[in-house]
Tab-separated table of C-alpha atoms and ligand atoms in Angstrom:
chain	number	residue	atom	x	y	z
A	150	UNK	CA	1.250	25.426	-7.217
A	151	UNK	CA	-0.208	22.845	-4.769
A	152	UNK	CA	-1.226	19.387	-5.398
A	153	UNK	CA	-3.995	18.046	-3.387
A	154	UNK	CA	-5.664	14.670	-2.912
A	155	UNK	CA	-8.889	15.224	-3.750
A	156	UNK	CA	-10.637	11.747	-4.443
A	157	UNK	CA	-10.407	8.459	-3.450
A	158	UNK	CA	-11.036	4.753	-4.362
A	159	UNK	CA	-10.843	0.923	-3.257
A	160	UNK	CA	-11.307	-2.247	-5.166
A	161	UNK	CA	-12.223	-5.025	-3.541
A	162	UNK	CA	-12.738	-8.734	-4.577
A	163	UNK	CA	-16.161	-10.191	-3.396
A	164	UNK	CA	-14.596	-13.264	-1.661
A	165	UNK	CA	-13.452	-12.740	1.917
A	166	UNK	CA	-11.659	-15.171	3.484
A	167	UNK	CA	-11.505	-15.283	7.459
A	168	UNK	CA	-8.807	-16.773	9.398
A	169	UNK	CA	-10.585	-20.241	10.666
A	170	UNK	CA	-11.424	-20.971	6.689
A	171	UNK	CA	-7.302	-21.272	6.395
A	172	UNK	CA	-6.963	-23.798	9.212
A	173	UNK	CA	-8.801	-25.933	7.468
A	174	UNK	CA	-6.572	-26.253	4.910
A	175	UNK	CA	-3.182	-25.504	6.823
A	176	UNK	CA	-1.875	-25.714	10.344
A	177	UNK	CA	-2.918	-22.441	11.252
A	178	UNK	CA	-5.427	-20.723	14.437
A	179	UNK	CA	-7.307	-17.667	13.914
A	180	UNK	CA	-5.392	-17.161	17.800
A	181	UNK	CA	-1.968	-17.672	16.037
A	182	UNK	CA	-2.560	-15.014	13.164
A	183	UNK	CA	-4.716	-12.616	14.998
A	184	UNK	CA	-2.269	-12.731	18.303
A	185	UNK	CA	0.833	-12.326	15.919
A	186	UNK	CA	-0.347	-9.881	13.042
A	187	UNK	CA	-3.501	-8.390	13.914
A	188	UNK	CA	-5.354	-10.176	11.079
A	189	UNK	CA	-8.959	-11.480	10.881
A	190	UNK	CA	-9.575	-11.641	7.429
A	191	UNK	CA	-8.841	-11.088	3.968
A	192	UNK	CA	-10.361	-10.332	0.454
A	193	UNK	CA	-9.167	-13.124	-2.368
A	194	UNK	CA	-9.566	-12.637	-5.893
A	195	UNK	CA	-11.597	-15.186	-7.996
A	196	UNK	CA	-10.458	-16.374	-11.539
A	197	UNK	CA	-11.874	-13.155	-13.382
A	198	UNK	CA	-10.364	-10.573	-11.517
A	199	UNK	CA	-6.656	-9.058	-11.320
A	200	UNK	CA	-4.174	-6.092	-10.320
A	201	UNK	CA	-5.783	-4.171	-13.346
A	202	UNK	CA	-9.637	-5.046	-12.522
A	203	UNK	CA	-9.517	-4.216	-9.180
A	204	UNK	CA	-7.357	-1.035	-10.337
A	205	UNK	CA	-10.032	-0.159	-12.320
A	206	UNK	CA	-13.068	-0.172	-9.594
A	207	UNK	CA	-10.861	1.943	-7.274
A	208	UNK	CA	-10.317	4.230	-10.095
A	209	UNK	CA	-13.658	4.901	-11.213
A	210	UNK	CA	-14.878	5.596	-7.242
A	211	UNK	CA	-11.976	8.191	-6.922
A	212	UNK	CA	-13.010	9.869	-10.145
A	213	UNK	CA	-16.236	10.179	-9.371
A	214	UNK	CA	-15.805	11.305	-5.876
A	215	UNK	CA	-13.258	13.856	-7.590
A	216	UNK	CA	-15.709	14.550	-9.966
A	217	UNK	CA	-13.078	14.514	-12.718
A	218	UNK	CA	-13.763	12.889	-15.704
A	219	UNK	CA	-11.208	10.000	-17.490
A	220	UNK	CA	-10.290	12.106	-20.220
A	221	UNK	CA	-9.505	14.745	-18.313
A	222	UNK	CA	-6.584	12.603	-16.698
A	223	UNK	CA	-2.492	13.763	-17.586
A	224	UNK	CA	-1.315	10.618	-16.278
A	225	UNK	CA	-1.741	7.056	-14.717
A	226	UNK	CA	0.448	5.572	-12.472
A	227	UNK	CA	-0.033	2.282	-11.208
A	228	UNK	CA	2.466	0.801	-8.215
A	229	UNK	CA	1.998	-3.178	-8.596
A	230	UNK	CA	4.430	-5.945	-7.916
A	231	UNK	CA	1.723	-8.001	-9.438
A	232	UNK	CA	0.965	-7.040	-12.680
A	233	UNK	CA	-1.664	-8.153	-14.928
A	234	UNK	CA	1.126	-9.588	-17.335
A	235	UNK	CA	4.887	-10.574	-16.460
A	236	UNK	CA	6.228	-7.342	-18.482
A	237	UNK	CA	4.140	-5.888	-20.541
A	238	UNK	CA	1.952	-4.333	-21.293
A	239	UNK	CA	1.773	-1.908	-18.254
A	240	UNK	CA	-1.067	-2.857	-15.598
A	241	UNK	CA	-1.627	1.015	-15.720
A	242	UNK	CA	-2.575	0.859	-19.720
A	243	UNK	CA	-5.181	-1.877	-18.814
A	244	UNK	CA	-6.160	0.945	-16.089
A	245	UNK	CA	-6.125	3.668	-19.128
A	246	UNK	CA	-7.865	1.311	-21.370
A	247	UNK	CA	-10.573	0.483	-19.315
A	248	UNK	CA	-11.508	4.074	-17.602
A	249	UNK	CA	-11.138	5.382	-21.149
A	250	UNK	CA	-8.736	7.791	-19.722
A	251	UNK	CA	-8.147	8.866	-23.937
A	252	UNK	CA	-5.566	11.493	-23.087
A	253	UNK	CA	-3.422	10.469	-20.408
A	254	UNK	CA	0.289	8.985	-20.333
A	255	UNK	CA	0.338	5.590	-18.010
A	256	UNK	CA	3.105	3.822	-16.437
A	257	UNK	CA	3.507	1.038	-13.636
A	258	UNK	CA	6.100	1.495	-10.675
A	259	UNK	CA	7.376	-1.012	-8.988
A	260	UNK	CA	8.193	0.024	-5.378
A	261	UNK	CA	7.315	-3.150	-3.925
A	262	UNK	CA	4.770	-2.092	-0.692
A	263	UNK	CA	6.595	1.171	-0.480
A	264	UNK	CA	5.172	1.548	-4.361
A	265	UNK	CA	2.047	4.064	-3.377
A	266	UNK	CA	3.997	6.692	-1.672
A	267	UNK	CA	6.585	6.484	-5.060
A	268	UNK	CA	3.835	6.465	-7.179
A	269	UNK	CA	1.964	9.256	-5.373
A	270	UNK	CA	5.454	11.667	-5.636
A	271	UNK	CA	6.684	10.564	-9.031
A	272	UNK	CA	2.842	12.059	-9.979
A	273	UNK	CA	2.864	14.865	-7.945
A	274	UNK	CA	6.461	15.844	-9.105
A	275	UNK	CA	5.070	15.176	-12.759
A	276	UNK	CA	2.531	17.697	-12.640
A	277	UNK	CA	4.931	20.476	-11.974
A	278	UNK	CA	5.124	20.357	-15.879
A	279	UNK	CA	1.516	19.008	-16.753
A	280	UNK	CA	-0.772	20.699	-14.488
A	281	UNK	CA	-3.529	18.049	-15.433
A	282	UNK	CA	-5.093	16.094	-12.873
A	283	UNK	CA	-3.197	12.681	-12.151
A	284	UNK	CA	-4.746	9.308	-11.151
A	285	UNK	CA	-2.555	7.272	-8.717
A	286	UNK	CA	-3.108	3.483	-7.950
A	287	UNK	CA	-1.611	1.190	-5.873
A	288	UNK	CA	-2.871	-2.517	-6.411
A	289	UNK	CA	-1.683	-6.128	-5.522
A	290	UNK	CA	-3.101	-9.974	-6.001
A	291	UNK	CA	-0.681	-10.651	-3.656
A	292	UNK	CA	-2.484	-14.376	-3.221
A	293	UNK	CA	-1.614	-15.181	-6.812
A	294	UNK	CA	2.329	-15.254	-5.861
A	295	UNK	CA	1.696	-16.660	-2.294
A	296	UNK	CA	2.526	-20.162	-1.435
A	297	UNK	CA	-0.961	-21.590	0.179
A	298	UNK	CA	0.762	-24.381	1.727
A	299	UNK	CA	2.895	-21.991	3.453
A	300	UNK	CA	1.756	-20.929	6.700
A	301	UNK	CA	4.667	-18.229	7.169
A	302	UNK	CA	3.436	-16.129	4.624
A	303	UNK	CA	-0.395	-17.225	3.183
A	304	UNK	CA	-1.779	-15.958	6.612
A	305	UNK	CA	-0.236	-12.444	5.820
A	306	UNK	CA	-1.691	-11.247	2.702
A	307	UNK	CA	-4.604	-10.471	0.892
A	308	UNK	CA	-5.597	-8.349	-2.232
A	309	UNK	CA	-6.454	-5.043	-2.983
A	310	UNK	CA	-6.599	-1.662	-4.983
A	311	UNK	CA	-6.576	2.014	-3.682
A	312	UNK	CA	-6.729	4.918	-6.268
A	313	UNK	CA	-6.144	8.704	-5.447
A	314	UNK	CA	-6.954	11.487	-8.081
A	315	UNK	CA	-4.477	14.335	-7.469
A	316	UNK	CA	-5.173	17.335	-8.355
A	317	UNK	CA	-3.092	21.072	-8.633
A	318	UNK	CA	-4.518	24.372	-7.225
A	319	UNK	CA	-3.324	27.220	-5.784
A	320	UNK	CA	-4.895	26.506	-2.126
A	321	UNK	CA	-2.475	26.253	0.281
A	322	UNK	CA	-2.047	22.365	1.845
A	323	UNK	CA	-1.734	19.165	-0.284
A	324	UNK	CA	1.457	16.737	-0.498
A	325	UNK	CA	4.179	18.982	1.200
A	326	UNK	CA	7.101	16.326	1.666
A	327	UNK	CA	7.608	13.511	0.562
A	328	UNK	CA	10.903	10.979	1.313
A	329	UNK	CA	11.678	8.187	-1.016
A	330	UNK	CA	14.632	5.689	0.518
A	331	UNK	CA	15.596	2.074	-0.586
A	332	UNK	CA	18.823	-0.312	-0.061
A	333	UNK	CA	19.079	-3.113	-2.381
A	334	UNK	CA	21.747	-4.758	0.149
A	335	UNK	CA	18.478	-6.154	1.727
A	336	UNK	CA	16.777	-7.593	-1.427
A	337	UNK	CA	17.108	-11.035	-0.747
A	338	UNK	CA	14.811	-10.302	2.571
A	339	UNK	CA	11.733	-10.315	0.359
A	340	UNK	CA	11.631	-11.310	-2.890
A	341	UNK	CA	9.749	-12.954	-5.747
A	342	UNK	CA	11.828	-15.217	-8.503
A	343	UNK	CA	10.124	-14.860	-12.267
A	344	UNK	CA	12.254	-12.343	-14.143
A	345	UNK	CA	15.386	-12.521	-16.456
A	346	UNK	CA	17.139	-14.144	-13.935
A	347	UNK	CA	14.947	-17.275	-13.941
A	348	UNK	CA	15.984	-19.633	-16.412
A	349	UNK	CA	13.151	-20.263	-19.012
A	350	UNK	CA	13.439	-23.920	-18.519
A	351	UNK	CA	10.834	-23.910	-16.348
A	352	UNK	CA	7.555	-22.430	-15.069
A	353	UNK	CA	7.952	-19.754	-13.148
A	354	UNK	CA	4.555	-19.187	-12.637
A	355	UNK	CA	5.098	-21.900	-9.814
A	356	UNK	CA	7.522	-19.448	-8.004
A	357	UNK	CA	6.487	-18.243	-4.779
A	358	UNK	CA	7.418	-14.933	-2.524
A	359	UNK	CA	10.371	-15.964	-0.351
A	360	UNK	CA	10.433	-14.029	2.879
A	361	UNK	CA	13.127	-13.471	6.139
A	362	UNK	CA	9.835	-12.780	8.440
A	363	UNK	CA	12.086	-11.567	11.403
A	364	UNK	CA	14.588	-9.494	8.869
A	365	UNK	CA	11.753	-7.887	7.751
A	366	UNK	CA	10.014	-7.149	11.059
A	367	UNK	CA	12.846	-5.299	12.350
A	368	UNK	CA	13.767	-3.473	9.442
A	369	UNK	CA	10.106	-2.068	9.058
A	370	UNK	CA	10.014	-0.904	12.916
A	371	UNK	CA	13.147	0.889	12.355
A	372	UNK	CA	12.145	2.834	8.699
A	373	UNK	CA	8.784	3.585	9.858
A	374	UNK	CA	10.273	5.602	12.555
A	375	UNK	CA	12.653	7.304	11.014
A	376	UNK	CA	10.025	8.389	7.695
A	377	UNK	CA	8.254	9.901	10.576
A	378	UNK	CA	11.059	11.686	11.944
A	379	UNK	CA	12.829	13.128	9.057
A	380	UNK	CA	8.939	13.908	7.225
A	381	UNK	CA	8.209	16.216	10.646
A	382	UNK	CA	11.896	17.435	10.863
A	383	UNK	CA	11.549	19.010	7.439
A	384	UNK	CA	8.409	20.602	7.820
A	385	UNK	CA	9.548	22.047	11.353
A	386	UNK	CA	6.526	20.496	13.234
A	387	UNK	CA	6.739	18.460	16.111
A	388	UNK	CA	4.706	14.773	16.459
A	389	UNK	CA	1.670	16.364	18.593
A	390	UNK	CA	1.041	18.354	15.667
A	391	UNK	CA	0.603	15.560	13.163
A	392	UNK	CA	-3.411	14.411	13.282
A	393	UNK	CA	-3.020	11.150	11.723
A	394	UNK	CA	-0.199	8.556	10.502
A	395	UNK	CA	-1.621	6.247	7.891
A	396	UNK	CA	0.994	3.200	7.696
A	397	UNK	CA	1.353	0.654	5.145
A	398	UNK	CA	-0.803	-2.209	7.030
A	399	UNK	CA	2.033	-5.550	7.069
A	400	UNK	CA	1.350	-6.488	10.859
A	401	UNK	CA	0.076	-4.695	13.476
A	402	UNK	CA	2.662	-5.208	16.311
A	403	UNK	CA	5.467	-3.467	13.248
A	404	UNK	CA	2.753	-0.173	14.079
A	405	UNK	CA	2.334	-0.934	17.560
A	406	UNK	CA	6.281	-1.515	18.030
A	407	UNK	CA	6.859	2.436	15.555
A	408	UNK	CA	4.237	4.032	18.048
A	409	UNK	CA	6.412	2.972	20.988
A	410	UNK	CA	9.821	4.033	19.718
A	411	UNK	CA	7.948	7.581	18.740
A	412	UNK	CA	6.372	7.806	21.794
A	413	UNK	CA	2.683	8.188	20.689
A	414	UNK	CA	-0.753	6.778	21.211
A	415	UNK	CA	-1.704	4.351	19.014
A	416	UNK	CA	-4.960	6.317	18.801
A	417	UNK	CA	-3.012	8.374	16.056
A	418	UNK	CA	-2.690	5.743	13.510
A	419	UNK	CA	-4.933	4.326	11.227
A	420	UNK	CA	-5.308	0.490	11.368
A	421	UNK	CA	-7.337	-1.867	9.139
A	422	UNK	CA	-5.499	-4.879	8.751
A	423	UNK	CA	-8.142	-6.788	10.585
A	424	UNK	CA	-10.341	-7.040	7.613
A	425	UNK	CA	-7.836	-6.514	4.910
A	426	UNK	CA	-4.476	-8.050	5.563
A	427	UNK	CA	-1.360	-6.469	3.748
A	428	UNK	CA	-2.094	-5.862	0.413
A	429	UNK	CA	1.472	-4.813	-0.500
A	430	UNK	CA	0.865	-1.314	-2.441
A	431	UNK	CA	-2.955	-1.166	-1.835
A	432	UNK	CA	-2.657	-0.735	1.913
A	433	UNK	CA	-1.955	3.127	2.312
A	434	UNK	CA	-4.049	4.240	-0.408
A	435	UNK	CA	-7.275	1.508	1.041
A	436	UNK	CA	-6.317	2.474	4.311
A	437	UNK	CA	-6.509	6.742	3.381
A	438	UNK	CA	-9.801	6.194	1.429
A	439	UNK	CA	-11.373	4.432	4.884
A	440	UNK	CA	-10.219	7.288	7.173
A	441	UNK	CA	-11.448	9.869	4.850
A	442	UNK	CA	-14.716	7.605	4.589
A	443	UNK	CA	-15.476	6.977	8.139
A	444	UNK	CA	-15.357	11.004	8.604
A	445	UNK	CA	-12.085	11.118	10.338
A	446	UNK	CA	-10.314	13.904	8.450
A	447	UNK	CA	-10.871	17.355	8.810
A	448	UNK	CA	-9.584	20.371	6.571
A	449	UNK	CA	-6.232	21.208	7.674
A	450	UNK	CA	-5.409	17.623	9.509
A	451	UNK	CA	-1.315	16.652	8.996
A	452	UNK	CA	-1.965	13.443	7.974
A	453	UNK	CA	1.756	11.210	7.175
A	454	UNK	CA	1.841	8.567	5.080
A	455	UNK	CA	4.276	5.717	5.183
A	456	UNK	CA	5.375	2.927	3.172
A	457	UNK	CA	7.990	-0.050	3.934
A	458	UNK	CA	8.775	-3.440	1.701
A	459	UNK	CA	10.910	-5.381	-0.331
A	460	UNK	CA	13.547	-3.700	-2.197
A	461	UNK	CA	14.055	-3.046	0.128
A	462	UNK	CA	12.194	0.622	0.258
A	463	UNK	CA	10.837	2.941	2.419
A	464	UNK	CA	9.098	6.153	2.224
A	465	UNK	CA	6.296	8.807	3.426
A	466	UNK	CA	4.356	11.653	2.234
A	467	UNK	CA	3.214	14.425	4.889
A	468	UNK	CA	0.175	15.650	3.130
A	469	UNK	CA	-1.557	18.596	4.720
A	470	UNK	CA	-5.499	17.284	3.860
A	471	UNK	CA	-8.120	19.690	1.963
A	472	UNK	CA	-10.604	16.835	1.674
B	638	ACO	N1	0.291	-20.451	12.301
B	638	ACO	C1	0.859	-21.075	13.320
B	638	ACO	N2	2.171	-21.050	13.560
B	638	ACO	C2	2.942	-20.335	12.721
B	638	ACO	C3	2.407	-19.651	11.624
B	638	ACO	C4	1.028	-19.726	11.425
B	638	ACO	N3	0.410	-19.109	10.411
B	638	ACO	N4	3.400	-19.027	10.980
B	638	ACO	C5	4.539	-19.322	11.641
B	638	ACO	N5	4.256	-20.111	12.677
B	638	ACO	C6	5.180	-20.667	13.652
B	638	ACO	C7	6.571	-20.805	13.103
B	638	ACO	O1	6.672	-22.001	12.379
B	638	ACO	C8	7.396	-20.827	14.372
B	638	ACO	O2	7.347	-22.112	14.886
B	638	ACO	P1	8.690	-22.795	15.478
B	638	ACO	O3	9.107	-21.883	16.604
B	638	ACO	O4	8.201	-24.121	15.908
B	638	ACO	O5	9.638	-22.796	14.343
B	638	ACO	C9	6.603	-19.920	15.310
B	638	ACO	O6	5.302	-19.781	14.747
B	638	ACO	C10	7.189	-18.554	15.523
B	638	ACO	O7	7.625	-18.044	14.292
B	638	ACO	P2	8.300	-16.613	14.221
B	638	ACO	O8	8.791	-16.410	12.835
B	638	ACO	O9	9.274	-16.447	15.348
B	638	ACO	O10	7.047	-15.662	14.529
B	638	ACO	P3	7.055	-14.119	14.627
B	638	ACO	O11	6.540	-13.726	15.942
B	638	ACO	O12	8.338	-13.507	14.147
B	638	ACO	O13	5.954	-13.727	13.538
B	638	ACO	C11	5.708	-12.933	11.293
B	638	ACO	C12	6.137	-14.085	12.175
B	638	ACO	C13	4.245	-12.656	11.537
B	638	ACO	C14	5.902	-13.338	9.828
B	638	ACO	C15	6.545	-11.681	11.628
B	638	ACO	O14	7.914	-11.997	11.600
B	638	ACO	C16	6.278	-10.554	10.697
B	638	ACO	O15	5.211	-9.988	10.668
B	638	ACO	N6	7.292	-10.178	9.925
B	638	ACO	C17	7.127	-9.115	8.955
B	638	ACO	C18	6.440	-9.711	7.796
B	638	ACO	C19	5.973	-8.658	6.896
B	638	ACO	O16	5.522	-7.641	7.305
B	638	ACO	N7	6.108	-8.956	5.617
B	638	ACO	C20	5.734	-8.113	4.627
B	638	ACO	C21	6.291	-6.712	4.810
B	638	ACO	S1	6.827	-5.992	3.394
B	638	ACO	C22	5.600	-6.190	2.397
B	638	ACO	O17	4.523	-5.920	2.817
B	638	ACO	C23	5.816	-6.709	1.020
């Protein structure tokens, strides 16, 4: 039994929010960001939305492009390091709720930007026991835990939701490997304070994401190679075979710097931070849904998808693609 990807979904918020707009509220160039992460733009939500109603969107346009219906759904899994409330409920009930998805279980995962391709095998390894289609979401308000005086960080982010129905058959292709990888010696590299730890004195809704830009950097060049490496060494394939890599998007030279040490064009990987910035766990599946949109997969492609973040974590899926 295979599981495939077989629909596909983004949410978006209306606002977009280019690079000059922030320097004119920090000390900031659209040279400075674009030169040093690739990024134009980004999408901002406005007080109504959140992780869950963007969620939602991208999981309706997957569903429908699956042409499964809601009810039909065995599970929702939603990776979020932003969730619609600090611990519960789940961001992927307010998913269930709202799709009407009447039958399915729902969880969130919390896999930081690495949490699509842990949300995409904790599904797929679920439906060895509940052959019912799966919905899979990543989605992050990543500006609602940014610091907007903060020109280290603001410039990097935006927000975002990418849904993928999975789905089993007996065709051959789908999600063939997938490796999941973290070390929690690096957790102070990225993190966000507002858990038990925090002391309930005060507001921790004022807490910001604290990051080691550099750490980060060179941790993400070095994890992005080897998910590549091991994902291709276990299939037995070599790197000309592989059609596609579709990275999580966090800055362009971390891609341009993994294409290097592999040796590759960057022709083979998908980029579109430009218009999106890194929207932590919405990036691969946004990024996947554009590809496939834009008429750049074809039946049969080896198409690798990789995740890096805070956790820290790392992790890819090599997904041979039935569209
Ligand atoms: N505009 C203008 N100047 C800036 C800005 C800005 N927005 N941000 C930083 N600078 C300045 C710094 O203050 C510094 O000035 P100084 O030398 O006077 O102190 C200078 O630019 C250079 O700073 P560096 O940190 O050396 O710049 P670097 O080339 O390393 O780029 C960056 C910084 C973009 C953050 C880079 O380190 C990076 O991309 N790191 C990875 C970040 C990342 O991917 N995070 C998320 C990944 S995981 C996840 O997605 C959750």
């Amino acid at each position: 039994m295979n599981v495939h990807i077989t629909g596909l979904g983004y949410g978006l918020p209306a606002r977009r929010v280019t690079n000059e707009e922030l320097a004119k509220t920090i000390d900031t160039t659209d040279e400075w960001i674009f030169s040093h992460t690739g990024i134009r733009a980004r999408h901002i939500v406005g007080p109504e939305e959140s992780s869950a109603t963007l969620a939602t969107s991208a999981a309706k346009m997957a569903l429908a492009r699956a042409g499964v219906k809601p009810e039909e759904l065995g599970m929702v899994v939603v990776a979020t390091s932003t969730p619609d409330y600090g611990a519960f409920p789940s961001t992927a009930c307010l998913v269930q709720r709202d799709i009407g998805a009447v039958h399915a279980g729902a969880f969130d995962l919390f896999a930081a930007c690495t949490g699509f391709i842990y949300a995409l095998e904790a599904a797929r390894s679920l439906m060895q026991n509940d052959l019912r289609p799966a919905l899979v979401i990543g989605a992050d308000v990543m500006s609602r835990i940014t610091d907007w005086k903060d020109r280290n960080t603001c410039v990097l982010f935006g927000d975002g939701a990418g849904a993928a129905v999975l789905q089993a058959s007996d065709r051959p292709g789908g999600i063939r490997h997938s490796i999941l990888r973290a070390d929690g010696k690096g957790a102070q590299a990225l993190h966000h304070e507002g858990g038990c730890r925090t002391p309930q004195t005060g507001p921790w809704q004022g807490a910001y994401l604290q990051m080691n830009g550099r750490q980060v950097f060179n941790f993400a060049v070095k994890a992005f190679e080897e998910i590549v490496r091991d994902l291709i060494a276990r299939q037995g394939i070599t790197l000309s075979e592989v059609r596609w890599i579709v990275p999580h998007q966090a800055n362009v030279r971390i891609i341009e710097a993994a294409a290097r040490r592999l040796d590759i064009g960057l022709d083979r990987f998908f980029v579109n931070i430009g218009d999106l910035a890194n929207t932590s766990a919405a990036t691969v599946p946004m990024a996947l849904e554009q590809l496939h949109r834009e008429g750049k997969l074809q039946a049969d492609d080896t198409v690798i998808l990789a995740g890096f973040g805070a956790g820290l974590t790392w992790g890819g899926s090599l997904v041979q693609w039935q569209g």
